[in-house]
Amino acid sequence: QVPKIVKALHKQLKEKSIKSRQGCFSLLTELANVLPGCLADHIPVLVPGIVFSLSDKSSSSNMRIDTLSFLHVLLCNHQPEVFHPHIQSLLPPVVACIGDPFYKITSEALLVTQQLVKVIRPLDKPCAFDAKPCVKDLFPATLKRLKAADIDQEVKERAISCMGQIIYHLGDHLGADLQPTLKIFLERLKNEITRLTTVKALTLIASSPLKIDLRPLLGEGVPILASFLRKNQRALKLSTLTALDILVKNYSDSLKPAMIEAVLAELPALITENDMHVSQEAIVFLTTLANVYPSCISKISGSILGEILQLVHSPLLQGGALNAIIDFFQALVLTKTAAVGYSELRKQLTAPVYSSSSAGASVTLHKQAYHSVAKCVAALSSACPKEAPATASQFIQDVQSPKSSAAVKVLAFLSLAEMGRTTNLSAQRELKNVILEAFASPSEEVKSAASYALGNVSVGNLKEYLPFMLAEIGSQPKRQYLLLHSLKEVISSSPADGLKPYVEDIWALLFKHCECAEEGTRNVVAECLGKLTLVNPSELLPRLKKQLSSGSPHARSTVVTAVKFTIADQPQPIDALLRGCIG
């Protein structure tokens, strides 16, 4: 339909009637948004109409704004090369609109220019188009708006963003104009109204593959950025951390230790459970520092490490922030200059559990914190593989010791679980027995942690642990529930290829238990069946469906529950097969 629509609109784009032309652009905007790329073959037909509406003296302001708005959508939704033959026609009217006295037209034209710059010289792929001649039109028009002091707020911000894009894409063509323009950015950084937009523009410039020379700016700029981390504006803090991160990665040889220390001084206050996202960005930045300036990490004051450890022990820590802390600890322990080494870090991480247990006090840590500590300990062990066997032995001793509290045992099992998932712990011969003995513990938490440990240690070494686990499920009715939970961990966390040789054995075993009188056991069996079906849906889903005709109502309900676990948030290969079964 698209060619017919464009053919019908083509003549109307040149009509005198403004209403008709606005209607055409409105329809074309919808088309470009709904079907990105659909107008690629029709650009030669559309460009004259766009140029006409932008340069026609009788066009109203709204007509120009609508035309610019359509051009922006068109540029965003199509490949750069389709516009290259038409740049010479499009540039002059767009540049003229940047200089328009009406601020709304200027603002819209600056937005189009940002996109136009990306089209003229895309840096992510080879491009034959020569962008240099365009600079003499684009740059002065944008610079004039960047320098103007008395313009509308939106125009100010868009002029800064637009100049950021020009420097990012064309900075190597600016010659002597580059440094004076960067000086203006420094001025805008000092202004409360424009500082956030400027930080974002500088982040973009600093990440340019053209390696723009920002050295003259850093001496004054970095302390200003450091001061923003103190401000009570969340968006500014987040953008500033991103900017500093990119500067440290790309301009490390130009930053003085004093500048880094000024930034370090501001970081402890940002690491707090009150704002996990700001904490996460601050820790990501610290990790970059640890990798780029190992020497400055030795100065990481106790306060920063203290704040991070407090976060690890917080019940709110999860997801991105936890991953950032894990990366940081790995970077920290590999920096030979750090004041704290592997054993000291591990001690500080586990201290709240061990110290409260020796003092006979009740454990103050939340359940979630045990998982966080265990993940961090495992991350340290994988960064220092020589230390891992001794650490694993220590945890096994802690579990066996009659003096250990339930909390210490839970932490030890969770840590063994996280270590076992990525490291082969088969050298720890007594581990299987230690786990099975813990299944008889009076503490539910210890039993559950032991079951989790068995599952995850098996993921790290399926060949040794999975047959053992399946044999135990078959022969130990009392431990069945806990062992099935271990099996669920294996099925959930193992790659499909690794599981394939064992699918038949697991499948047969699960169907043996799907008529169990215990509803809790049946639910775990159902979850295992559902997740196992995802390993090979085309073969296993029909077999699951067949069991719906089983004589036992328990078996049928288990199968129905199993289907629930085949439905995931993200698209899966099984989705097409499920459509035929459900409904």
Coordinates of C-alpha atoms in Angstrom, one line a residue:
Q1 CA 0.0 0.0 0.0
V2 CA 2.9 2.4 0.7
P3 CA 3.7 3.3 -2.9
K4 CA 0.0 4.0 -3.6
I5 CA -0.2 6.3 -0.5
V6 CA 3.0 8.2 -1.5
K7 CA 1.8 8.6 -5.1
A8 CA -1.5 10.1 -3.9
L9 CA 0.3 12.5 -1.5
H10 CA 3.1 13.5 -3.8
K11 CA 1.2 16.2 -5.7
Q12 CA -0.5 17.5 -2.6
L13 CA 2.8 18.2 -0.9
K14 CA 3.4 21.1 -3.4
E15 CA -0.2 22.5 -3.1
K16 CA -0.8 26.1 -1.9
S17 CA -3.2 24.8 0.8
I18 CA -1.4 24.6 4.1
K19 CA -4.1 22.4 5.6
S20 CA -3.6 19.7 2.9
R21 CA 0.2 19.7 3.3
Q22 CA -0.1 19.4 7.1
G23 CA -2.5 16.5 6.6
C24 CA 0.1 14.8 4.3
F25 CA 2.9 15.2 6.8
S26 CA 0.8 13.9 9.6
L27 CA -0.1 10.8 7.6
L28 CA 3.6 10.3 6.5
T29 CA 4.8 10.7 10.1
E30 CA 2.5 7.9 11.2
L31 CA 3.7 5.7 8.4
A32 CA 7.4 6.2 9.2
N33 CA 6.7 5.5 12.9
V34 CA 4.6 2.4 12.3
L35 CA 6.8 0.9 9.6
P36 CA 10.4 2.0 10.0
G37 CA 12.2 2.0 6.7
C38 CA 9.1 1.9 4.6
L39 CA 9.7 5.2 2.9
A40 CA 13.3 4.4 1.9
D41 CA 12.4 4.0 -1.8
H42 CA 10.3 7.2 -1.9
I43 CA 12.8 9.7 -0.4
P44 CA 13.6 11.3 -3.9
V45 CA 9.8 12.0 -4.3
L46 CA 9.4 13.4 -0.7
V47 CA 12.5 15.7 -0.5
P48 CA 11.2 18.4 -2.9
G49 CA 7.9 18.6 -0.9
I50 CA 9.9 18.9 2.4
V51 CA 12.1 21.6 0.9
F52 CA 9.1 23.5 -0.5
S53 CA 7.3 23.6 2.8
L54 CA 10.4 24.7 4.7
S55 CA 11.4 27.5 2.3
D56 CA 8.0 28.7 1.0
K57 CA 7.5 32.3 2.1
S58 CA 3.8 31.7 2.5
S59 CA 4.3 28.8 4.9
S60 CA 3.0 29.4 8.4
S61 CA 5.1 28.7 11.5
N62 CA 3.0 25.6 12.3
M63 CA 3.6 24.4 8.7
R64 CA 7.4 24.6 9.2
I65 CA 7.2 23.0 12.6
D66 CA 5.2 20.1 11.2
T67 CA 7.6 19.6 8.3
L68 CA 10.6 19.6 10.6
S69 CA 8.9 17.2 12.9
F70 CA 8.2 14.8 10.0
L71 CA 11.8 15.2 8.8
H72 CA 13.1 14.2 12.2
V73 CA 11.0 11.1 12.3
L74 CA 12.1 10.2 8.7
L75 CA 15.8 10.6 9.6
C76 CA 15.4 8.5 12.8
N77 CA 13.6 5.6 11.1
H78 CA 15.6 5.1 7.9
Q79 CA 19.2 4.1 7.0
P80 CA 21.6 7.0 6.5
E81 CA 22.7 6.1 3.0
V82 CA 19.2 6.8 1.5
F83 CA 19.5 10.5 2.4
H84 CA 23.1 11.0 1.1
P85 CA 22.1 12.0 -2.4
H86 CA 19.7 14.7 -1.0
I87 CA 21.8 16.3 1.7
Q88 CA 22.7 19.3 -0.5
S89 CA 19.0 20.0 -1.0
L90 CA 18.0 19.5 2.7
L91 CA 20.8 21.3 4.4
P92 CA 20.1 25.0 3.4
P93 CA 16.4 25.1 4.4
V94 CA 17.2 23.3 7.8
V95 CA 20.1 25.7 8.5
A96 CA 17.8 28.7 7.6
C97 CA 15.3 27.4 10.2
I98 CA 18.0 27.2 12.9
G99 CA 18.3 31.0 12.4
D100 CA 14.5 31.6 12.4
P101 CA 13.4 34.3 14.9
F102 CA 10.6 32.1 16.3
Y103 CA 12.1 29.9 19.0
K104 CA 9.8 26.9 18.4
I105 CA 11.1 26.6 14.8
T106 CA 14.7 27.0 16.0
S107 CA 14.2 24.3 18.6
E108 CA 12.7 21.8 16.1
A109 CA 15.4 22.6 13.5
L110 CA 18.2 21.9 16.1
L111 CA 16.6 18.6 16.9
V112 CA 16.6 17.7 13.1
T113 CA 20.2 18.9 12.8
Q114 CA 21.3 16.5 15.6
Q115 CA 19.8 13.6 13.6
L116 CA 21.2 15.0 10.3
V117 CA 24.7 15.0 11.7
K118 CA 24.4 11.3 12.5
V119 CA 23.2 10.7 9.0
I120 CA 25.9 12.7 7.3
R121 CA 28.7 10.7 9.0
P122 CA 27.6 7.5 10.8
L123 CA 30.6 6.4 12.8
D124 CA 29.5 2.8 13.4
K125 CA 29.9 1.7 9.7
P126 CA 32.0 2.6 6.7
C127 CA 30.5 5.6 4.8
A128 CA 31.5 6.9 1.4
F129 CA 29.7 10.3 1.8
D130 CA 32.0 13.3 2.2
A131 CA 30.8 15.2 5.3
K132 CA 33.4 17.9 5.3
P133 CA 31.6 20.4 3.0
C134 CA 28.5 20.3 5.3
V135 CA 30.5 21.5 8.3
K136 CA 30.7 25.1 7.0
D137 CA 26.9 25.4 7.0
L138 CA 26.0 23.4 10.1
F139 CA 28.7 24.6 12.5
P140 CA 28.3 28.4 12.4
A141 CA 24.5 28.2 12.6
T142 CA 24.6 26.0 15.7
L143 CA 27.5 28.0 17.2
K144 CA 25.5 31.2 17.0
R145 CA 22.6 29.6 19.0
L146 CA 25.1 28.1 21.5
K147 CA 26.6 31.5 22.2
A148 CA 23.3 33.4 22.5
A149 CA 22.6 34.3 26.1
D150 CA 19.0 35.5 25.9
I151 CA 17.3 32.6 24.2
D152 CA 14.5 30.2 25.3
Q153 CA 15.5 27.4 27.7
E154 CA 14.6 24.6 25.3
V155 CA 16.7 26.2 22.5
K156 CA 19.6 26.6 24.9
E157 CA 19.5 22.9 25.7
R158 CA 19.0 21.7 22.2
A159 CA 21.9 23.9 20.9
I160 CA 24.2 22.3 23.5
S161 CA 23.0 18.8 22.6
C162 CA 23.3 19.6 18.9
M163 CA 26.8 20.9 19.2
G164 CA 27.7 17.8 21.2
Q165 CA 26.6 15.7 18.3
I166 CA 28.5 17.8 15.8
I167 CA 31.7 17.5 17.8
Y168 CA 31.1 13.7 18.4
H169 CA 30.7 13.1 14.6
L170 CA 32.7 15.9 12.9
G171 CA 35.1 17.1 15.6
D172 CA 38.1 16.2 13.4
H173 CA 36.9 18.7 10.8
L174 CA 36.5 21.7 13.1
G175 CA 40.2 22.6 13.3
A176 CA 40.9 25.8 15.3
D177 CA 37.2 26.2 16.1
L178 CA 37.2 23.1 18.4
Q179 CA 38.9 24.4 21.5
P180 CA 36.9 27.8 21.7
T181 CA 33.7 25.8 21.3
L182 CA 34.7 23.5 24.2
K183 CA 35.4 26.6 26.3
I184 CA 31.7 27.5 25.8
F185 CA 30.7 24.1 27.2
L186 CA 32.8 24.8 30.3
E187 CA 30.8 28.1 30.8
R188 CA 27.5 26.2 30.3
L189 CA 28.7 23.6 32.9
K190 CA 28.9 26.4 35.5
N191 CA 25.4 27.5 34.8
E192 CA 22.7 25.8 37.0
I193 CA 20.1 25.9 34.2
T194 CA 22.3 24.3 31.5
R195 CA 24.6 22.1 33.5
L196 CA 22.7 18.8 33.2
T197 CA 22.4 19.0 29.4
T198 CA 26.1 20.0 29.2
V199 CA 27.2 17.0 31.3
K200 CA 25.3 14.7 28.9
A201 CA 26.8 16.4 25.8
L202 CA 30.3 16.1 27.3
T203 CA 29.7 12.4 28.0
L204 CA 28.9 12.0 24.3
I205 CA 31.9 13.9 23.2
A206 CA 34.2 12.0 25.5
S207 CA 33.0 8.7 24.1
S208 CA 33.6 9.7 20.4
P209 CA 35.7 7.3 18.4
L210 CA 37.4 10.4 16.9
K211 CA 39.3 10.8 20.2
I212 CA 38.4 14.5 20.6
D213 CA 41.1 16.4 22.5
L214 CA 39.5 17.3 25.8
R215 CA 42.7 17.9 27.8
P216 CA 42.4 21.8 28.0
L217 CA 39.0 21.3 29.6
L218 CA 39.8 18.7 32.2
G219 CA 41.7 20.8 34.8
E220 CA 38.8 23.0 35.4
G221 CA 36.0 20.6 34.3
V222 CA 36.7 17.6 36.6
P223 CA 36.5 19.5 39.9
I224 CA 33.2 21.1 38.7
L225 CA 31.9 17.6 37.9
A226 CA 33.0 16.4 41.3
S227 CA 31.0 19.2 43.0
F228 CA 27.9 18.0 41.2
L229 CA 28.0 14.8 43.1
R230 CA 27.1 16.8 46.2
K231 CA 24.1 18.4 44.6
N232 CA 20.6 17.4 45.6
Q233 CA 19.6 16.6 42.0
R234 CA 19.4 12.9 41.3
A235 CA 19.5 13.1 37.5
L236 CA 22.6 15.3 37.7
K237 CA 24.4 12.9 40.0
L238 CA 23.7 9.9 37.7
S239 CA 24.7 11.8 34.5
T240 CA 27.9 13.1 36.2
L241 CA 28.9 9.6 37.3
T242 CA 28.5 8.3 33.7
A243 CA 30.5 11.3 32.4
L244 CA 33.4 10.7 34.9
D245 CA 33.4 7.0 34.1
I246 CA 33.9 7.7 30.4
L247 CA 36.5 10.4 31.1
V248 CA 38.5 8.0 33.3
K249 CA 38.3 5.2 30.6
N250 CA 39.3 7.4 27.6
Y251 CA 41.4 10.2 29.1
S252 CA 43.3 8.5 31.9
D253 CA 46.7 9.8 30.9
S254 CA 45.5 13.4 31.2
L255 CA 43.9 13.2 34.6
K256 CA 46.0 14.3 37.7
P257 CA 45.9 12.2 40.9
A258 CA 44.5 15.3 42.7
M259 CA 41.5 15.4 40.4
I260 CA 40.8 11.8 41.1
E261 CA 41.1 12.3 44.8
A262 CA 38.6 15.2 44.6
V263 CA 36.1 12.8 43.1
L264 CA 36.9 10.0 45.5
A265 CA 36.1 12.2 48.4
E266 CA 32.5 12.6 47.2
L267 CA 31.7 8.9 46.6
P268 CA 31.1 7.5 50.2
A269 CA 28.0 9.7 50.5
L270 CA 26.5 8.3 47.3
I271 CA 26.8 4.6 48.3
T272 CA 23.7 4.0 50.4
E273 CA 20.6 1.7 50.4
N274 CA 18.4 4.8 50.1
D275 CA 19.1 5.0 46.4
M276 CA 20.3 1.7 44.9
H277 CA 20.6 3.1 41.3
V278 CA 22.9 6.0 42.3
S279 CA 24.9 3.5 44.5
Q280 CA 25.2 1.1 41.5
E281 CA 26.6 3.9 39.2
A282 CA 29.0 5.0 41.9
I283 CA 30.3 1.4 42.3
V284 CA 30.6 0.9 38.5
F285 CA 32.7 4.1 38.5
L286 CA 34.9 2.7 41.3
T287 CA 35.4 -0.5 39.4
T288 CA 36.7 1.6 36.4
L289 CA 39.0 3.4 38.7
A290 CA 40.3 0.1 40.1
N291 CA 41.1 -1.1 36.6
V292 CA 42.6 2.2 35.2
Y293 CA 44.3 3.7 38.3
P294 CA 45.1 0.8 40.6
S295 CA 47.4 3.1 42.7
C296 CA 44.5 5.4 43.6
I297 CA 42.5 2.5 44.9
S298 CA 45.0 1.9 47.7
K299 CA 43.6 5.3 49.0
I300 CA 40.1 4.0 49.0
S301 CA 39.3 5.2 52.4
G302 CA 37.7 2.7 54.9
S303 CA 34.6 4.8 54.5
I304 CA 34.0 3.7 50.9
L305 CA 34.6 0.1 51.6
G306 CA 32.6 0.3 54.8
E307 CA 29.6 1.7 52.8
I308 CA 29.9 -1.0 50.2
L309 CA 30.0 -3.7 52.9
Q310 CA 26.9 -2.2 54.5
L311 CA 25.1 -2.5 51.2
V312 CA 26.1 -6.1 50.8
H313 CA 24.5 -6.7 54.2
S314 CA 21.3 -4.8 53.3
P315 CA 18.1 -6.7 52.6
L316 CA 17.4 -4.4 49.6
L317 CA 20.5 -5.4 47.6
Q318 CA 19.8 -7.3 44.3
G319 CA 20.1 -7.2 40.5
G320 CA 22.3 -4.5 38.9
A321 CA 23.6 -3.1 42.2
L322 CA 24.7 -6.5 43.4
N323 CA 26.4 -7.3 40.1
A324 CA 28.2 -4.0 40.3
I325 CA 29.5 -4.8 43.8
I326 CA 30.7 -8.3 42.6
D327 CA 32.6 -6.7 39.7
F328 CA 34.1 -4.1 42.1
F329 CA 35.3 -6.8 44.6
Q330 CA 36.9 -8.8 41.7
A331 CA 38.7 -5.7 40.4
L332 CA 39.7 -4.7 43.9
V333 CA 41.2 -8.1 44.8
L334 CA 43.2 -8.2 41.6
T335 CA 44.7 -4.7 42.3
K336 CA 47.9 -5.7 43.9
T337 CA 48.2 -2.2 45.6
A338 CA 44.9 -2.4 47.5
A339 CA 45.2 -2.2 51.2
V340 CA 42.8 -5.1 51.6
G341 CA 43.6 -8.5 50.1
Y342 CA 41.5 -11.7 49.5
S343 CA 41.4 -13.0 53.0
E344 CA 40.8 -9.6 54.6
L345 CA 37.9 -9.0 52.3
R346 CA 36.4 -12.4 52.8
K347 CA 36.7 -11.9 56.6
Q348 CA 34.9 -8.5 56.4
L349 CA 32.1 -9.9 54.2
T350 CA 31.3 -12.8 56.5
A351 CA 32.0 -11.0 59.8
P352 CA 28.4 -10.1 60.8
V353 CA 27.4 -13.8 60.7
Y354 CA 30.5 -15.2 62.4
S355 CA 30.8 -12.6 65.1
S356 CA 27.2 -12.7 66.1
S357 CA 27.4 -16.4 66.2
S358 CA 30.4 -16.5 68.5
A359 CA 28.9 -13.9 70.8
G360 CA 25.8 -16.1 71.1
A361 CA 23.6 -13.3 69.8
S362 CA 20.8 -13.8 67.3
V363 CA 21.7 -13.1 63.7
T364 CA 20.9 -9.6 62.6
L365 CA 21.3 -10.2 58.9
H366 CA 18.2 -10.5 56.6
K367 CA 17.8 -13.7 54.5
Q368 CA 18.6 -11.8 51.3
A369 CA 21.9 -10.6 52.7
Y370 CA 23.2 -14.2 53.1
H371 CA 22.7 -14.7 49.3
S372 CA 24.5 -11.4 48.6
V373 CA 27.5 -12.3 50.9
A374 CA 27.7 -15.8 49.3
K375 CA 27.8 -14.4 45.8
C376 CA 30.5 -11.9 46.7
V377 CA 32.6 -14.6 48.4
A378 CA 32.2 -16.8 45.3
A379 CA 33.3 -13.9 43.1
L380 CA 36.4 -13.4 45.1
S381 CA 37.2 -17.1 44.8
S382 CA 36.8 -17.1 41.1
A383 CA 39.1 -14.0 40.8
C384 CA 41.7 -15.8 43.0
P385 CA 41.4 -19.5 42.0
K386 CA 44.4 -20.5 44.1
E387 CA 42.5 -19.5 47.2
A388 CA 39.3 -21.4 46.3
P389 CA 40.1 -24.9 47.6
A390 CA 41.1 -23.7 51.0
T391 CA 38.0 -21.5 51.2
A392 CA 35.7 -24.4 50.2
S393 CA 37.5 -26.7 52.9
Q394 CA 36.9 -24.0 55.5
F395 CA 33.2 -23.8 54.7
I396 CA 32.9 -27.6 54.9
Q397 CA 34.6 -27.5 58.3
D398 CA 32.2 -24.8 59.5
V399 CA 29.2 -27.0 58.5
Q400 CA 30.6 -30.0 60.3
S401 CA 31.6 -28.2 63.5
P402 CA 29.2 -28.8 66.4
K403 CA 30.0 -25.2 67.6
S404 CA 28.7 -23.6 64.4
S405 CA 25.4 -21.8 64.7
A406 CA 22.6 -22.3 62.2
A407 CA 23.4 -19.0 60.6
V408 CA 27.1 -19.9 60.0
K409 CA 26.0 -23.2 58.4
V410 CA 23.4 -21.4 56.1
L411 CA 26.1 -19.0 54.9
A412 CA 28.6 -21.8 54.4
F413 CA 26.2 -23.8 52.3
L414 CA 25.1 -20.8 50.2
S415 CA 28.8 -19.9 49.6
L416 CA 29.6 -23.4 48.5
A417 CA 26.6 -23.3 46.2
E418 CA 27.7 -20.1 44.5
M419 CA 31.3 -21.3 44.3
G420 CA 30.2 -24.8 43.0
R421 CA 28.1 -23.3 40.2
T422 CA 31.2 -22.0 38.4
T423 CA 34.0 -24.1 39.9
N424 CA 34.4 -27.9 40.0
L425 CA 34.3 -28.8 43.7
S426 CA 34.8 -32.6 43.1
A427 CA 38.2 -32.4 45.0
Q428 CA 36.1 -31.9 48.2
R429 CA 35.4 -35.6 48.6
E430 CA 33.3 -35.3 51.8
L431 CA 31.0 -32.6 50.4
K432 CA 28.2 -35.1 49.3
N433 CA 28.0 -36.7 52.8
V434 CA 28.1 -33.3 54.5
I435 CA 25.1 -32.1 52.5
L436 CA 23.1 -35.3 53.0
E437 CA 23.8 -35.1 56.8
A438 CA 22.5 -31.5 56.8
F439 CA 19.2 -32.8 55.4
A440 CA 18.5 -34.2 58.9
S441 CA 19.3 -30.8 60.6
P442 CA 16.6 -29.5 63.0
S443 CA 16.8 -26.1 61.3
E444 CA 14.6 -25.6 58.2
E445 CA 17.0 -22.8 56.9
V446 CA 20.0 -25.2 57.1
K447 CA 18.1 -27.9 55.2
S448 CA 17.0 -25.5 52.5
A449 CA 20.5 -24.1 52.1
A450 CA 22.0 -27.6 51.9
S451 CA 19.4 -28.5 49.2
Y452 CA 20.3 -25.3 47.3
A453 CA 24.0 -26.1 47.6
L454 CA 23.6 -29.7 46.2
G455 CA 21.7 -28.3 43.2
N456 CA 24.3 -25.6 42.4
V457 CA 27.4 -27.8 43.0
S458 CA 25.8 -30.3 40.6
V459 CA 25.5 -27.5 37.9
G460 CA 29.3 -27.1 38.1
N461 CA 29.9 -30.9 37.7
L462 CA 26.8 -32.7 36.2
K463 CA 28.7 -35.9 35.4
E464 CA 29.6 -36.6 39.0
Y465 CA 26.7 -35.1 41.0
L466 CA 23.5 -35.6 38.8
P467 CA 23.5 -39.5 38.7
F468 CA 24.2 -39.5 42.5
M469 CA 21.3 -37.1 43.1
L470 CA 18.9 -39.1 41.0
A471 CA 19.8 -42.3 42.8
E472 CA 19.2 -40.6 46.2
I473 CA 15.8 -39.3 45.1
G474 CA 14.8 -42.9 44.1
S475 CA 16.1 -44.5 47.4
Q476 CA 15.4 -41.9 50.1
P477 CA 11.7 -41.1 50.5
K478 CA 12.4 -39.0 53.6
R479 CA 14.7 -36.6 51.8
Q480 CA 12.8 -36.6 48.6
Y481 CA 11.3 -33.1 49.0
L482 CA 14.8 -31.5 49.6
L483 CA 16.4 -33.5 46.8
L484 CA 13.7 -32.5 44.3
H485 CA 14.4 -28.9 45.2
S486 CA 18.1 -29.6 44.4
L487 CA 17.0 -31.1 41.1
K488 CA 15.0 -28.0 40.3
E489 CA 18.1 -25.9 40.8
V490 CA 20.0 -28.1 38.3
I491 CA 17.3 -28.0 35.7
S492 CA 16.9 -24.2 36.1
S493 CA 20.6 -23.3 36.0
S494 CA 22.2 -25.8 33.6
P495 CA 22.7 -25.2 29.9
A496 CA 20.3 -27.3 27.8
D497 CA 23.2 -29.1 26.0
G498 CA 24.7 -30.3 29.3
L499 CA 21.3 -31.7 30.5
K500 CA 20.4 -33.5 27.3
P501 CA 22.1 -36.8 28.1
Y502 CA 20.2 -37.1 31.4
V503 CA 16.7 -36.0 30.2
E504 CA 15.3 -39.5 29.9
D505 CA 16.4 -40.5 33.4
I506 CA 15.1 -37.3 35.0
W507 CA 11.8 -37.6 33.1
A508 CA 11.1 -41.2 34.2
L509 CA 12.0 -40.3 37.8
L510 CA 9.7 -37.3 37.9
F511 CA 6.7 -39.2 36.5
K512 CA 7.3 -41.8 39.2
H513 CA 6.7 -39.0 41.8
C514 CA 3.9 -37.1 40.2
E515 CA 1.2 -39.0 42.0
C516 CA 2.7 -38.4 45.4
A517 CA 0.2 -37.7 48.2
E518 CA 2.1 -34.6 49.4
E519 CA 0.9 -31.5 47.5
G520 CA 4.2 -29.7 48.2
T521 CA 6.2 -32.5 46.5
R522 CA 3.9 -32.6 43.5
N523 CA 4.4 -28.8 43.0
V524 CA 8.2 -29.2 42.9
V525 CA 7.8 -32.2 40.5
A526 CA 5.6 -30.0 38.3
E527 CA 8.1 -27.2 38.3
C528 CA 10.9 -29.6 37.4
L529 CA 8.8 -31.1 34.6
G530 CA 7.9 -27.7 33.2
K531 CA 11.4 -26.5 33.1
L532 CA 12.8 -29.8 31.8
T533 CA 10.3 -29.6 28.9
L534 CA 12.0 -26.3 27.8
V535 CA 15.2 -28.3 27.2
N536 CA 13.7 -30.1 24.2
P537 CA 10.1 -28.7 23.7
S538 CA 9.3 -30.4 20.3
E539 CA 9.8 -33.9 21.8
L540 CA 8.8 -33.4 25.4
L541 CA 5.7 -31.2 25.2
P542 CA 3.7 -33.9 23.3
R543 CA 4.8 -36.5 25.9
L544 CA 3.7 -34.1 28.7
K545 CA 0.3 -33.6 26.9
K546 CA -0.2 -37.4 26.6
Q547 CA -0.1 -37.7 30.4
L548 CA -3.3 -35.6 30.6
S549 CA -5.2 -38.8 29.9
S550 CA -3.7 -40.5 33.0
G551 CA -6.1 -42.2 35.3
S552 CA -4.8 -40.5 38.4
P553 CA -6.2 -37.0 39.2
H554 CA -2.9 -36.2 41.0
A555 CA -0.9 -36.9 37.9
R556 CA -3.2 -34.8 35.7
S557 CA -3.0 -31.8 38.1
T558 CA 0.8 -32.1 38.2
V559 CA 0.9 -32.0 34.3
V560 CA -1.4 -28.9 34.2
T561 CA 0.8 -27.2 36.8
A562 CA 3.9 -28.1 34.8
V563 CA 2.6 -26.3 31.8
K564 CA 2.5 -23.1 33.9
F565 CA 6.4 -23.4 34.3
T566 CA 6.9 -23.6 30.5
I567 CA 5.5 -20.1 30.0
A568 CA 8.2 -17.5 30.5
D569 CA 8.4 -13.7 30.4
Q570 CA 10.8 -13.7 27.4
P571 CA 10.0 -15.3 24.0
Q572 CA 11.0 -19.0 23.9
P573 CA 11.1 -21.6 21.2
I574 CA 8.3 -23.5 23.0
D575 CA 5.8 -20.6 22.5
A576 CA 4.7 -21.6 19.0
L577 CA 4.1 -25.2 20.3
L578 CA 2.2 -24.0 23.3
R579 CA -0.3 -22.1 21.2
G580 CA -1.5 -25.4 19.8
C581 CA -2.0 -26.9 23.3
I582 CA -3.7 -24.1 25.2
G583 CA -7.2 -22.8 24.6

